[in-house]
Coordinates of N, CA and C in Angstrom, one line a residue:
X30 N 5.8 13.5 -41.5 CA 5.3 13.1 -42.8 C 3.7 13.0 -42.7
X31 N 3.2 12.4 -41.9 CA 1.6 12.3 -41.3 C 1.2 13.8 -41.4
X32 N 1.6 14.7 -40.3 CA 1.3 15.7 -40.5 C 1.1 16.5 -41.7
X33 N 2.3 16.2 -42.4 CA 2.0 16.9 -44.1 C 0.8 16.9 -44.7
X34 N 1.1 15.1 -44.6 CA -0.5 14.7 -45.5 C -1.6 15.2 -45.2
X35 N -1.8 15.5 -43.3 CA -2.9 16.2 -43.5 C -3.2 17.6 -43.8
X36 N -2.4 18.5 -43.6 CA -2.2 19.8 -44.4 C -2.3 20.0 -45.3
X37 N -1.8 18.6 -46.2 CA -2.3 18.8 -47.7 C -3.7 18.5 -47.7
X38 N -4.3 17.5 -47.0 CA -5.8 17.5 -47.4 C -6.6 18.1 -47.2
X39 N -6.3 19.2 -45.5 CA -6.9 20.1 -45.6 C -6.8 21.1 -46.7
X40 N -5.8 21.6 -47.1 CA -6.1 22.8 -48.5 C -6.6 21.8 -49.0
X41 N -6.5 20.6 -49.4 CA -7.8 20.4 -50.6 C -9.3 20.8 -50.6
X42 N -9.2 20.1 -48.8 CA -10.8 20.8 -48.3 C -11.1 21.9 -48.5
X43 N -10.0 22.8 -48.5 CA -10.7 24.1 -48.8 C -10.6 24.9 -50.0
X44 N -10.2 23.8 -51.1 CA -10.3 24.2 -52.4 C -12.0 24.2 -52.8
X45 N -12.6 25.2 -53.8 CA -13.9 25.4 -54.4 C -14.3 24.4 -54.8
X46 N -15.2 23.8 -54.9 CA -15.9 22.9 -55.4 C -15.5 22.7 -57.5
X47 N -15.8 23.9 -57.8 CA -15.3 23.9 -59.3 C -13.9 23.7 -59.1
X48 N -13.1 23.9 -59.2 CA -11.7 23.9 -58.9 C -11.6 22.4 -59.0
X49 N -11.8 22.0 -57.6 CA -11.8 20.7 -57.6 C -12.4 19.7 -58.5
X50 N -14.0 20.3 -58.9 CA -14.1 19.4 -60.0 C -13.5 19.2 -61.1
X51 N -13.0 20.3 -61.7 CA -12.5 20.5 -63.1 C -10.9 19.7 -62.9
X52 N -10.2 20.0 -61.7 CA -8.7 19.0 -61.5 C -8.9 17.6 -61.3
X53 N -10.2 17.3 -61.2 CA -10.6 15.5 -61.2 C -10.9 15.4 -62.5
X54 N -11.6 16.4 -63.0 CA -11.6 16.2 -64.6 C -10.9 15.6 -65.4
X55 N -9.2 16.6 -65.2 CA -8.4 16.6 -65.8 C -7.4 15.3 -65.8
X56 N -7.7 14.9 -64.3 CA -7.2 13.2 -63.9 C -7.9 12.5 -65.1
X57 N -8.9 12.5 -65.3 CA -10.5 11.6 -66.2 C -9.4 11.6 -67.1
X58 N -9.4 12.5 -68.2 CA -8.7 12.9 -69.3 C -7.6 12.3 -69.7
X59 N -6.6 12.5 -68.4 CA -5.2 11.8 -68.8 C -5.4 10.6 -68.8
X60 N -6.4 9.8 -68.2 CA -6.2 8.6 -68.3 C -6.6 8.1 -69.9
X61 N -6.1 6.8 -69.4 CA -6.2 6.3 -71.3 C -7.8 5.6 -71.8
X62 N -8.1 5.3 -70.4 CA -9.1 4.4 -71.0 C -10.6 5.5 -71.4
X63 N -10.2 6.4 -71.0 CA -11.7 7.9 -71.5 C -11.6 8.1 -73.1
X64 N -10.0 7.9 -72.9 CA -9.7 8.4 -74.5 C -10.1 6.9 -75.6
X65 N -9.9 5.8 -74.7 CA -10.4 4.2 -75.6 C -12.1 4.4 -75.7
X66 N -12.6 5.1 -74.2 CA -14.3 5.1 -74.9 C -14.6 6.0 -75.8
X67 N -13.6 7.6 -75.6 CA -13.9 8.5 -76.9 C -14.0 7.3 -78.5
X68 N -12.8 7.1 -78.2 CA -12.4 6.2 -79.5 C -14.1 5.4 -80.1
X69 N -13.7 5.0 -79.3 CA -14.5 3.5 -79.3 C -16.4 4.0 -79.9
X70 N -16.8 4.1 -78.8 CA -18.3 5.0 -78.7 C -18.0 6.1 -79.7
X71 N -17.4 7.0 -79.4 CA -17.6 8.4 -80.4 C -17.3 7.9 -82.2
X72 N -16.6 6.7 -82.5 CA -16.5 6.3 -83.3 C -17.7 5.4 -84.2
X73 N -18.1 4.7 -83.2 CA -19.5 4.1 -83.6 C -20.7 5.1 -84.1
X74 N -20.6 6.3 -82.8 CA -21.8 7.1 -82.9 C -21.4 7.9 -84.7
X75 N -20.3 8.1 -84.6 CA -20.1 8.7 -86.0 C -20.3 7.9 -87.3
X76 N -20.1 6.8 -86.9 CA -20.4 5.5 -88.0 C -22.1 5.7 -88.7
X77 N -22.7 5.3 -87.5 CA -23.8 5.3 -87.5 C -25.1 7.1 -88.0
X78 N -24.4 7.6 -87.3 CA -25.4 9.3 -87.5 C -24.2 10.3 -87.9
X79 N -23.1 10.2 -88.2 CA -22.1 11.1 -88.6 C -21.4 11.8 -88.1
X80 N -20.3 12.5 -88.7 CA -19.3 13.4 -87.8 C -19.9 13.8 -86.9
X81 N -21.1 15.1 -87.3 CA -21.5 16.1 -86.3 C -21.8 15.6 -84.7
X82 N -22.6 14.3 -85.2 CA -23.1 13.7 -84.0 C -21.8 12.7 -82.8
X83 N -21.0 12.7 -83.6 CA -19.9 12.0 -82.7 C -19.3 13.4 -82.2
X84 N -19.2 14.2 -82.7 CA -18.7 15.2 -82.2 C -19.8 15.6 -81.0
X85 N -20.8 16.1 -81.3 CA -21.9 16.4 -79.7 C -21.7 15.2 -78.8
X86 N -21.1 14.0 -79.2 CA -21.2 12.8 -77.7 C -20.0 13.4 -77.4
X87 N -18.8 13.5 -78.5 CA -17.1 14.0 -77.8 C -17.7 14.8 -76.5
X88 N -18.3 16.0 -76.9 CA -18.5 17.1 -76.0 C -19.2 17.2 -74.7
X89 N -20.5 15.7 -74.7 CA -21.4 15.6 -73.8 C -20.2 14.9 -73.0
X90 N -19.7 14.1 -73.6 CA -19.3 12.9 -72.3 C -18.5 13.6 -71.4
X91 N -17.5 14.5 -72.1 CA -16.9 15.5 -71.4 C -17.5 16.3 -70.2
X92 N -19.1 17.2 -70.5 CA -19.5 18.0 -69.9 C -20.3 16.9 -68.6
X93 N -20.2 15.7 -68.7 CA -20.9 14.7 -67.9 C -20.0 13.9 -67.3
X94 N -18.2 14.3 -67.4 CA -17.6 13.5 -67.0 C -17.2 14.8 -65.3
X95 N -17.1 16.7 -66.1 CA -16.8 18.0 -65.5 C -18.5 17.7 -64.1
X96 N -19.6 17.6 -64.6 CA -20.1 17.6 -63.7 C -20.4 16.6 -62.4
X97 N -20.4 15.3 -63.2 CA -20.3 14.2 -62.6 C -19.0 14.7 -61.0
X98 N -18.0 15.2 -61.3 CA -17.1 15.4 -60.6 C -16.9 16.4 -60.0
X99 N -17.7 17.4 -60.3 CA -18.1 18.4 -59.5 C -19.3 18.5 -58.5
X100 N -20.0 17.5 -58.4 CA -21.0 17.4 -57.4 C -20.2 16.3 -56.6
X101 N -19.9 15.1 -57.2 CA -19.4 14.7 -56.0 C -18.1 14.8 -55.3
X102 N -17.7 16.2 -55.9 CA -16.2 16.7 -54.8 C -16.0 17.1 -53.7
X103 N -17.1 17.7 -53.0 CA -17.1 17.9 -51.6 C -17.2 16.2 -51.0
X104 N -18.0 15.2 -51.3 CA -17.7 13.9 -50.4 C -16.5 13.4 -50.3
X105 N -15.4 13.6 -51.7 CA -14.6 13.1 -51.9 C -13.5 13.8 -51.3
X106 N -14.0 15.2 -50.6 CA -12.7 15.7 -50.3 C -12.8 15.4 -48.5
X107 N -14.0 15.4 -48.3 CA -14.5 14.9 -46.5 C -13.7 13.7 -46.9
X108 N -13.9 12.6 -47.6 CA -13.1 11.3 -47.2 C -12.0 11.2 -47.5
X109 N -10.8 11.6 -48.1 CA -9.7 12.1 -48.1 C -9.5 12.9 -46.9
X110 N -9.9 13.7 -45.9 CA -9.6 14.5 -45.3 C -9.3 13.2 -43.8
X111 N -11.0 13.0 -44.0 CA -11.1 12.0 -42.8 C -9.7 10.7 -42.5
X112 N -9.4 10.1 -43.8 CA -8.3 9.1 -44.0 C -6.8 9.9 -43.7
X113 N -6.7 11.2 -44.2 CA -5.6 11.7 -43.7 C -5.5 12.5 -42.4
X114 N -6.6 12.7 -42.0 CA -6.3 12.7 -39.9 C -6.7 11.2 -39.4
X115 N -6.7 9.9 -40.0 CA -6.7 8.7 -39.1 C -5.3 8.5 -39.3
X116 N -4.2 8.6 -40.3 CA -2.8 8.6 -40.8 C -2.3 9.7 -39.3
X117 N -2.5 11.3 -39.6 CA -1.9 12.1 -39.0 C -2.1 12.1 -37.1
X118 N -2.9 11.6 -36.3 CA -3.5 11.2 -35.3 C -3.4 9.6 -34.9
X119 N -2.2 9.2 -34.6 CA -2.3 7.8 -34.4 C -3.2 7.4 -33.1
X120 N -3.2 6.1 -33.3 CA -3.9 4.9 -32.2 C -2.2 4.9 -30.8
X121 N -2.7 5.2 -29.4 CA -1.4 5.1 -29.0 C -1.8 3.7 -28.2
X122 N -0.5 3.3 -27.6 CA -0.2 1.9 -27.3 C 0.7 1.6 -25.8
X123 N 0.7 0.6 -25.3 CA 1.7 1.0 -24.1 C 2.3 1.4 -24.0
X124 N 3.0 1.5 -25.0 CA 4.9 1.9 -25.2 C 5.0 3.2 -25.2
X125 N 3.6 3.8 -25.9 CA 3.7 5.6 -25.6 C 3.2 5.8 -24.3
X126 N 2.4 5.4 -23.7 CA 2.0 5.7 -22.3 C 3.1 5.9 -20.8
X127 N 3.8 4.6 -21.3 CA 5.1 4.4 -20.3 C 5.9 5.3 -20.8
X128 N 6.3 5.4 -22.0 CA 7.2 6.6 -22.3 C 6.9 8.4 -22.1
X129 N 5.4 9.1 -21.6 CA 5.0 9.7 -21.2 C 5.3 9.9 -19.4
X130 N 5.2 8.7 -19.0 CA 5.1 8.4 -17.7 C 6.8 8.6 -17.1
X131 N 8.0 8.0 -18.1 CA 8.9 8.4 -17.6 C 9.3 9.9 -17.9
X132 N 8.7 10.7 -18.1 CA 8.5 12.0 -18.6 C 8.1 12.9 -17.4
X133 N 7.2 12.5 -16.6 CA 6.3 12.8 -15.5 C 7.3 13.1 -15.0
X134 N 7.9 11.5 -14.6 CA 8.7 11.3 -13.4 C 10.0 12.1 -13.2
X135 N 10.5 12.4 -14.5 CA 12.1 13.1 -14.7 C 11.1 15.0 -14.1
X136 N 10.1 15.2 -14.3 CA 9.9 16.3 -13.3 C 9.4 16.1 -12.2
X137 N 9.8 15.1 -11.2 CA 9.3 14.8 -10.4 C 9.5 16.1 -9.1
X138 N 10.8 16.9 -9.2 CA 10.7 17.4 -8.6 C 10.7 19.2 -8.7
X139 N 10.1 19.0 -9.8 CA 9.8 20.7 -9.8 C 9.0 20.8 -9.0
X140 N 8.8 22.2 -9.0 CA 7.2 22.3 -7.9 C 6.7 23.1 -8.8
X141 N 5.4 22.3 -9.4 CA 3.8 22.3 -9.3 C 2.8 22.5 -8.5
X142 N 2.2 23.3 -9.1 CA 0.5 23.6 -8.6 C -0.4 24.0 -9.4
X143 N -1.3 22.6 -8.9 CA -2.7 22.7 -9.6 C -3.5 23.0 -8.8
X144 N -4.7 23.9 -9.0 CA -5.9 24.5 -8.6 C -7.0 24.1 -9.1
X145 N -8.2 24.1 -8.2 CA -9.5 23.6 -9.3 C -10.6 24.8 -8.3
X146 N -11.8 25.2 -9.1 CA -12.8 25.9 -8.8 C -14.0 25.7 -9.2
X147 N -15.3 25.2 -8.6 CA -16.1 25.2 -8.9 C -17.7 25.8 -8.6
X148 N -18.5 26.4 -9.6 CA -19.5 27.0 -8.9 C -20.9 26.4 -9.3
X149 N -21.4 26.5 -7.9 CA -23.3 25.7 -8.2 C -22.8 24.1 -9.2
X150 N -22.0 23.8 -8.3 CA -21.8 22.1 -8.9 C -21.8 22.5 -10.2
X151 N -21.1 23.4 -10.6 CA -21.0 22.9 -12.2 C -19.6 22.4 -12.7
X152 N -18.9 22.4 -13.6 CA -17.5 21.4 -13.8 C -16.3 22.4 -12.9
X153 N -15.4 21.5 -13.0 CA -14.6 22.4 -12.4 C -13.4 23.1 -13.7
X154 N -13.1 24.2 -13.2 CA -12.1 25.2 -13.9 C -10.8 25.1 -13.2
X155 N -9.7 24.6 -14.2 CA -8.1 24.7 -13.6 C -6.9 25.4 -13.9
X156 N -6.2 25.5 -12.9 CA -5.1 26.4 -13.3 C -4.1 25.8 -12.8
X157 N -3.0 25.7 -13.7 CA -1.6 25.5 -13.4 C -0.7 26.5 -12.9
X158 N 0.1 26.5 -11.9 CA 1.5 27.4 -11.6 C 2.7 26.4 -11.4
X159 N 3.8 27.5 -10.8 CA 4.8 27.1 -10.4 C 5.8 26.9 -11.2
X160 N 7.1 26.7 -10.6 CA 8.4 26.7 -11.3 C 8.2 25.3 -12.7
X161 N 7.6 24.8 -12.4 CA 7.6 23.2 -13.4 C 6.3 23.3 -14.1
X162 N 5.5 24.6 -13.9 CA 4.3 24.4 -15.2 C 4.6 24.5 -16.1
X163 N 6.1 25.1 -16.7 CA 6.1 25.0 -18.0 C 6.6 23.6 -18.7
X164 N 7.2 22.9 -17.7 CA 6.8 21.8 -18.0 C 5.8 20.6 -18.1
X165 N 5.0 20.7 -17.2 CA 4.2 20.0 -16.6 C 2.6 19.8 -17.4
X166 N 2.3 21.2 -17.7 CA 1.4 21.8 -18.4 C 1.4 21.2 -19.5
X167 N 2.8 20.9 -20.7 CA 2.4 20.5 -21.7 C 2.3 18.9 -21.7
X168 N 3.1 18.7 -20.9 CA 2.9 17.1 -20.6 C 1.6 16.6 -20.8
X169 N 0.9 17.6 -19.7 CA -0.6 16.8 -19.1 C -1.2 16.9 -20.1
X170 N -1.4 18.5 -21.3 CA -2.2 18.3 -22.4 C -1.7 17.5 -23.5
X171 N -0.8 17.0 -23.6 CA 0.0 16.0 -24.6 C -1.4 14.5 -23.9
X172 N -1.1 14.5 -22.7 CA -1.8 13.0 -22.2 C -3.2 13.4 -22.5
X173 N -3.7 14.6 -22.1 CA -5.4 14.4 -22.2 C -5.7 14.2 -23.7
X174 N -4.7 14.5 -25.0 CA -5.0 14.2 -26.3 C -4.8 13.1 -26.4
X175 N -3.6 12.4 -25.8 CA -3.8 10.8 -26.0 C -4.9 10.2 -25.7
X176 N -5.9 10.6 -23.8 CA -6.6 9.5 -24.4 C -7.8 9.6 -25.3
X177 N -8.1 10.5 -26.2 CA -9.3 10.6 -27.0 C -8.4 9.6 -28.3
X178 N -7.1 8.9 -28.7 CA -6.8 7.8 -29.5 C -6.2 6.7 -28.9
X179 N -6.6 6.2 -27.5 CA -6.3 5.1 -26.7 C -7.5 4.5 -26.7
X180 N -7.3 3.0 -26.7 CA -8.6 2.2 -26.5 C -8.7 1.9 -25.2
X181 N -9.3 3.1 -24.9 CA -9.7 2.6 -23.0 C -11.3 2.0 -23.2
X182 N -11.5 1.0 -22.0 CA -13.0 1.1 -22.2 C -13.7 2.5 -21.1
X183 N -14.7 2.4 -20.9 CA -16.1 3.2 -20.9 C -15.7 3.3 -19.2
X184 N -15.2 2.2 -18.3 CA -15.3 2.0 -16.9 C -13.8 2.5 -16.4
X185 N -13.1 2.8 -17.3 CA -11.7 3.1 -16.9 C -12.2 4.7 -17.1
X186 N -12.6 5.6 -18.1 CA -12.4 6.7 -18.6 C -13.9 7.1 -18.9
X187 N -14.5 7.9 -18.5 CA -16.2 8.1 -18.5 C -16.3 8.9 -19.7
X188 N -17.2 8.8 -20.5 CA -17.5 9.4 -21.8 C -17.4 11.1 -21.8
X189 N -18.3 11.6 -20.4 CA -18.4 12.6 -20.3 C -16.8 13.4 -20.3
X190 N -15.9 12.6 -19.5 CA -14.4 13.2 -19.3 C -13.9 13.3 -21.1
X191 N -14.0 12.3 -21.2 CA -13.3 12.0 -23.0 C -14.0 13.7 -23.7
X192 N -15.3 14.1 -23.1 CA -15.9 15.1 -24.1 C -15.5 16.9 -23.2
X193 N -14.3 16.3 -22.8 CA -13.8 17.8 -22.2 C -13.1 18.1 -23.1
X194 N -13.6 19.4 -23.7 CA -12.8 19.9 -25.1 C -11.4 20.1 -24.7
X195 N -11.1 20.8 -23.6 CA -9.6 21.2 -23.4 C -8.5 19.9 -22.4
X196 N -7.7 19.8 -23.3 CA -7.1 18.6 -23.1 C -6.7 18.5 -21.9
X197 N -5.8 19.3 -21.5 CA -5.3 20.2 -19.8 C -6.2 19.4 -19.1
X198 N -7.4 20.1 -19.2 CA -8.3 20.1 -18.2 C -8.6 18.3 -18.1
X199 N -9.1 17.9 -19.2 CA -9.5 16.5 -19.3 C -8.4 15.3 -18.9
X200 N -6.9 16.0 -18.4 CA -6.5 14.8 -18.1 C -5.9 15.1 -16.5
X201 N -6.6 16.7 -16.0 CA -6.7 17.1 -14.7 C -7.7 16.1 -14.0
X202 N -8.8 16.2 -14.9 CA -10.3 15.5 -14.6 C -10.3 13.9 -14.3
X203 N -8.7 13.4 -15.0 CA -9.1 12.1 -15.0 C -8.1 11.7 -13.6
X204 N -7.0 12.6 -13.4 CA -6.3 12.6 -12.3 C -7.3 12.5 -10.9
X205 N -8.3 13.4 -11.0 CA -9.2 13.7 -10.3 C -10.4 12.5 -9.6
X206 N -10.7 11.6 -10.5 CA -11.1 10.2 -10.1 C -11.0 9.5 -9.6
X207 N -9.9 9.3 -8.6 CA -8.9 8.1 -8.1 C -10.0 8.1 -6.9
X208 N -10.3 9.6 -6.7 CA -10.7 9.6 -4.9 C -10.0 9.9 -3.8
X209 N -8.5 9.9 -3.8 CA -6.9 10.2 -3.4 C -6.6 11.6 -3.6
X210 N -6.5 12.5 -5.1 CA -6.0 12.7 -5.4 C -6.6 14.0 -5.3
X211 N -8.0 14.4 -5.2 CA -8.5 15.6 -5.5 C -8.7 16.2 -3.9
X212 N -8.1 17.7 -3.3 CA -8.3 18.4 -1.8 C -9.4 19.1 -2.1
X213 N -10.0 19.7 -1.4 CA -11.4 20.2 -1.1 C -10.6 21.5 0.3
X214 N -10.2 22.6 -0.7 CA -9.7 23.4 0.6 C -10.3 24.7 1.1
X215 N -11.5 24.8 0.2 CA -12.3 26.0 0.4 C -13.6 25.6 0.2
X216 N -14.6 26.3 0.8 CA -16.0 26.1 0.5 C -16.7 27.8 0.9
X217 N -17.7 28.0 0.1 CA -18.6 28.7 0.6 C -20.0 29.2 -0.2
X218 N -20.3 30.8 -0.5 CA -21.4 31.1 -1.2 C -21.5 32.5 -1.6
X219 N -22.3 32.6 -2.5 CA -22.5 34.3 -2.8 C -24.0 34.7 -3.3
X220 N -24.2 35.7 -3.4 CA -26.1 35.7 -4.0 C -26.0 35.9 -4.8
X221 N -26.7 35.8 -6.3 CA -27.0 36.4 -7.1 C -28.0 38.0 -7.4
X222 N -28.9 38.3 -8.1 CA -28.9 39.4 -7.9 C -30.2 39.2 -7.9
X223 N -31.1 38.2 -7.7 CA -32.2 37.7 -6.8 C -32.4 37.4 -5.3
X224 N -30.9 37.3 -4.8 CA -30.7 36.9 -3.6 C -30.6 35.4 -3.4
X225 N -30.5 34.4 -4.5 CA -30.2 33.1 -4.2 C -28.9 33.2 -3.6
X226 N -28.4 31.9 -3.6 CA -26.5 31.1 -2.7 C -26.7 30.6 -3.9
X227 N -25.3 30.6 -4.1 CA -24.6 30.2 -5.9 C -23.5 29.6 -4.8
X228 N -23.6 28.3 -4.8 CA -22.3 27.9 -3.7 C -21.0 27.7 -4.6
X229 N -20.0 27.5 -4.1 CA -19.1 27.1 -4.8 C -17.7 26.5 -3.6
X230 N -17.0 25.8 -4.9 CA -15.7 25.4 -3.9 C -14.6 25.2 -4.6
X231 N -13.4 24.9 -4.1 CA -12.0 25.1 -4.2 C -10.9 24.4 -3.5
X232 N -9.9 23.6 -4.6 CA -9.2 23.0 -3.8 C -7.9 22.7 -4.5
X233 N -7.1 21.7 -4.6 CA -5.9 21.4 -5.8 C -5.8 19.8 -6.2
X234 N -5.1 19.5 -6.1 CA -4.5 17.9 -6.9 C -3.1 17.7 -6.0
X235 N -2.9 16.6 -5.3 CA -1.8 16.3 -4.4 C -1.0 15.5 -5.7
X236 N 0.8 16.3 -5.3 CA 1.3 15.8 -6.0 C 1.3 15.0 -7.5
X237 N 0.8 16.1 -8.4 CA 0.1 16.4 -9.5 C 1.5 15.6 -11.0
X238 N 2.8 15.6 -10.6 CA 3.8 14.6 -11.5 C 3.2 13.4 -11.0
X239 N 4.1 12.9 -9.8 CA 3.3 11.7 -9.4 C 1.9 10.8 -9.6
X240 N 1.2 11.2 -9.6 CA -0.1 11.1 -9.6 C 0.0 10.9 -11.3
X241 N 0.4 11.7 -12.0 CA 0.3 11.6 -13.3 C 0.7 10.4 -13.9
X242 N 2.6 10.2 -13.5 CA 2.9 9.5 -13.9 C 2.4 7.8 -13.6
X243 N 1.6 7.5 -12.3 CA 1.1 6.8 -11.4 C -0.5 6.2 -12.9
X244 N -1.4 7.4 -13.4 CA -2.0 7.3 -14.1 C -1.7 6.3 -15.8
X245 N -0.8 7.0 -16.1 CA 0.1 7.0 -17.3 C 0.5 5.3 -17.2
X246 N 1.2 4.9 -16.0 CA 1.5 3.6 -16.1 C -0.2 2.3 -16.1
X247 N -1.3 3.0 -15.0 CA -2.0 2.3 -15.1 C -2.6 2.3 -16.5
X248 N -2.7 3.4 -17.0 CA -3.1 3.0 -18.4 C -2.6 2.2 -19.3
X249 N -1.0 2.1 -19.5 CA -0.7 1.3 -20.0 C -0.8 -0.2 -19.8
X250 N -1.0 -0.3 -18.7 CA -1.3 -1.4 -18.3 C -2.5 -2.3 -18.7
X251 N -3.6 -1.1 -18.8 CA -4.9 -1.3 -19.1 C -4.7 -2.0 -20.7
X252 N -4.2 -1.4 -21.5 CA -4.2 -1.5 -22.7 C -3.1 -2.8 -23.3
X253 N -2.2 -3.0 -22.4 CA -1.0 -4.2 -23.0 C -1.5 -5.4 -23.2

C-alpha cells in the first residue's frame, strides 16, 4: 500500500506544472467556500460599480486563484513526494534486524564467496559467487538499504560507509570493519603509462552468512 502511494506521487511529480495547476484549480472551485467569496465580494463589488465590474472580479479571482497554483505546484508536489517516500521507506527497528539475521543463518550453509579488490588505496570493488549468491546477495543488499533507515549513531556506522551508493557493497563495507573479518590474499603492482606503481590488493570476507548474521544481531541490539 506504501508503495502505491508513492508511485502515485511520483506521477504527480511528473505531471506539467499547468496540468497541475489548473487540477488544484479545479479542487479551489469545488469547494464551497470560493463560491461564498464569489457570492459575497463579487456581490458587493456589483452593488457598488455594477454588473460589468463584478463580473471582471468573477474572472480575476479565478485567473489569480489558476496562477496562484500554478507557481506554487512544483513545491507542492516535492512535498507530497517527500511525505510519500517517508510512508513508502520505513524507519526499521530490532525486530526487522533479528528477523534478517535469522535469514543469514537459515543459509548458513551454502557456499559463498566474497571477493574484494582494490587499486592505489582507493575503495574496494566486490564480487559475489557461489552456489548461495543467489541467495546471499539479495539478503546483503536488502541489509545495506536498511541501514540508510536505522538509527545507528555515527561510531557504530561511519558516514562515509552510509554514502556507498550500492547497497551490496555498503553492507560488504560494514562486514569489513570488525578487523576479523576482512583477508588480505594478494598484493602487488603495475605502471601506468608514465612508469609510476599503481599498487593494488585483493582478498575476501571469512565466512560471509555468519559474519552477517553476527552483524544483524549486533545491530539490533544497538538500537533496542
Amino acid at each position: 500500500m506504501a508503495e502505491q502511494e508513492c508511485t502515485n506521487e511520483v506521477r504527480l511529480l511528473r505531471q506539467g506544472t499547468l496540468r497541475r495547476g489548473w487540477e488544484d484549480t479545479e479542487k479551489c472551485l469545488a469547494h464551497s467556500l470560493f463560491w461564498v467569496a464569489e457570492v459575497f465580494v463579487g456581490g458587493t463589488v456589483g452593488v457598488i460599480y455594477g454588473g460589468m465590474a463584478a463580473l471582471l472580479f468573477v474572472l480575476a479571482l479565478f485567473v489569480a486563484v489558476f496562477i496562484v497554483a500554478t507557481v506554487t505546484a512544483p513545491a507542492r508536489q516535492r512535498d507530497e513526494l517527500r511525505r510519500a517516500f517517508n510512508v513508502a521507506v520505513p524507519t526499521y527497528d530490532a525486530a526487522a534486524w533479528l528477523t534478517i539475521e535469522k535469514e543469514f543463518r537459515d543459509i548458513a550453509n551454502t557456499s559463498v564467496a566474497v571477493a574484494w579488490a582494490s587499486r592505489a588505496g582507493g575503495p574496494k570493488e566486490w564480487n559475489v559467487w557461489g552456489d548461495g549468491q543467489r541467495r546471499f546477495a539479495p539478503l546483503a543488499e536488502r541489509a545495506g538499504n536498511m541501514l540508510l533507515r536505522t538509527p545507528l549513531k555515527s561510531d557504530f556506522v561511519a558516514a562515509d560507509l552510509l554514502a556507498e551508493t550500492n547497497p551490496l557493497w555498503r553492507w560488504l563495507c560494514l562486514l569489513a570493519t570488525d578487523g576479523t573479518t576482512l583477508e588480505i590474499t594478494g598484493n602487488g603492482f603495475e605502471r601506468d603509462n608514465q612508469g609510476n606503481k599503481i599498487f593494488h590488493e585483493s582478498g575476501g570476507l571469512k565466512s560471509p552468512q555468519e559474519r552477517s548474521a553476527n552483524m544483524c544481531a549486533a545491530i539490533a541490539a544497538k538500537i533496542a
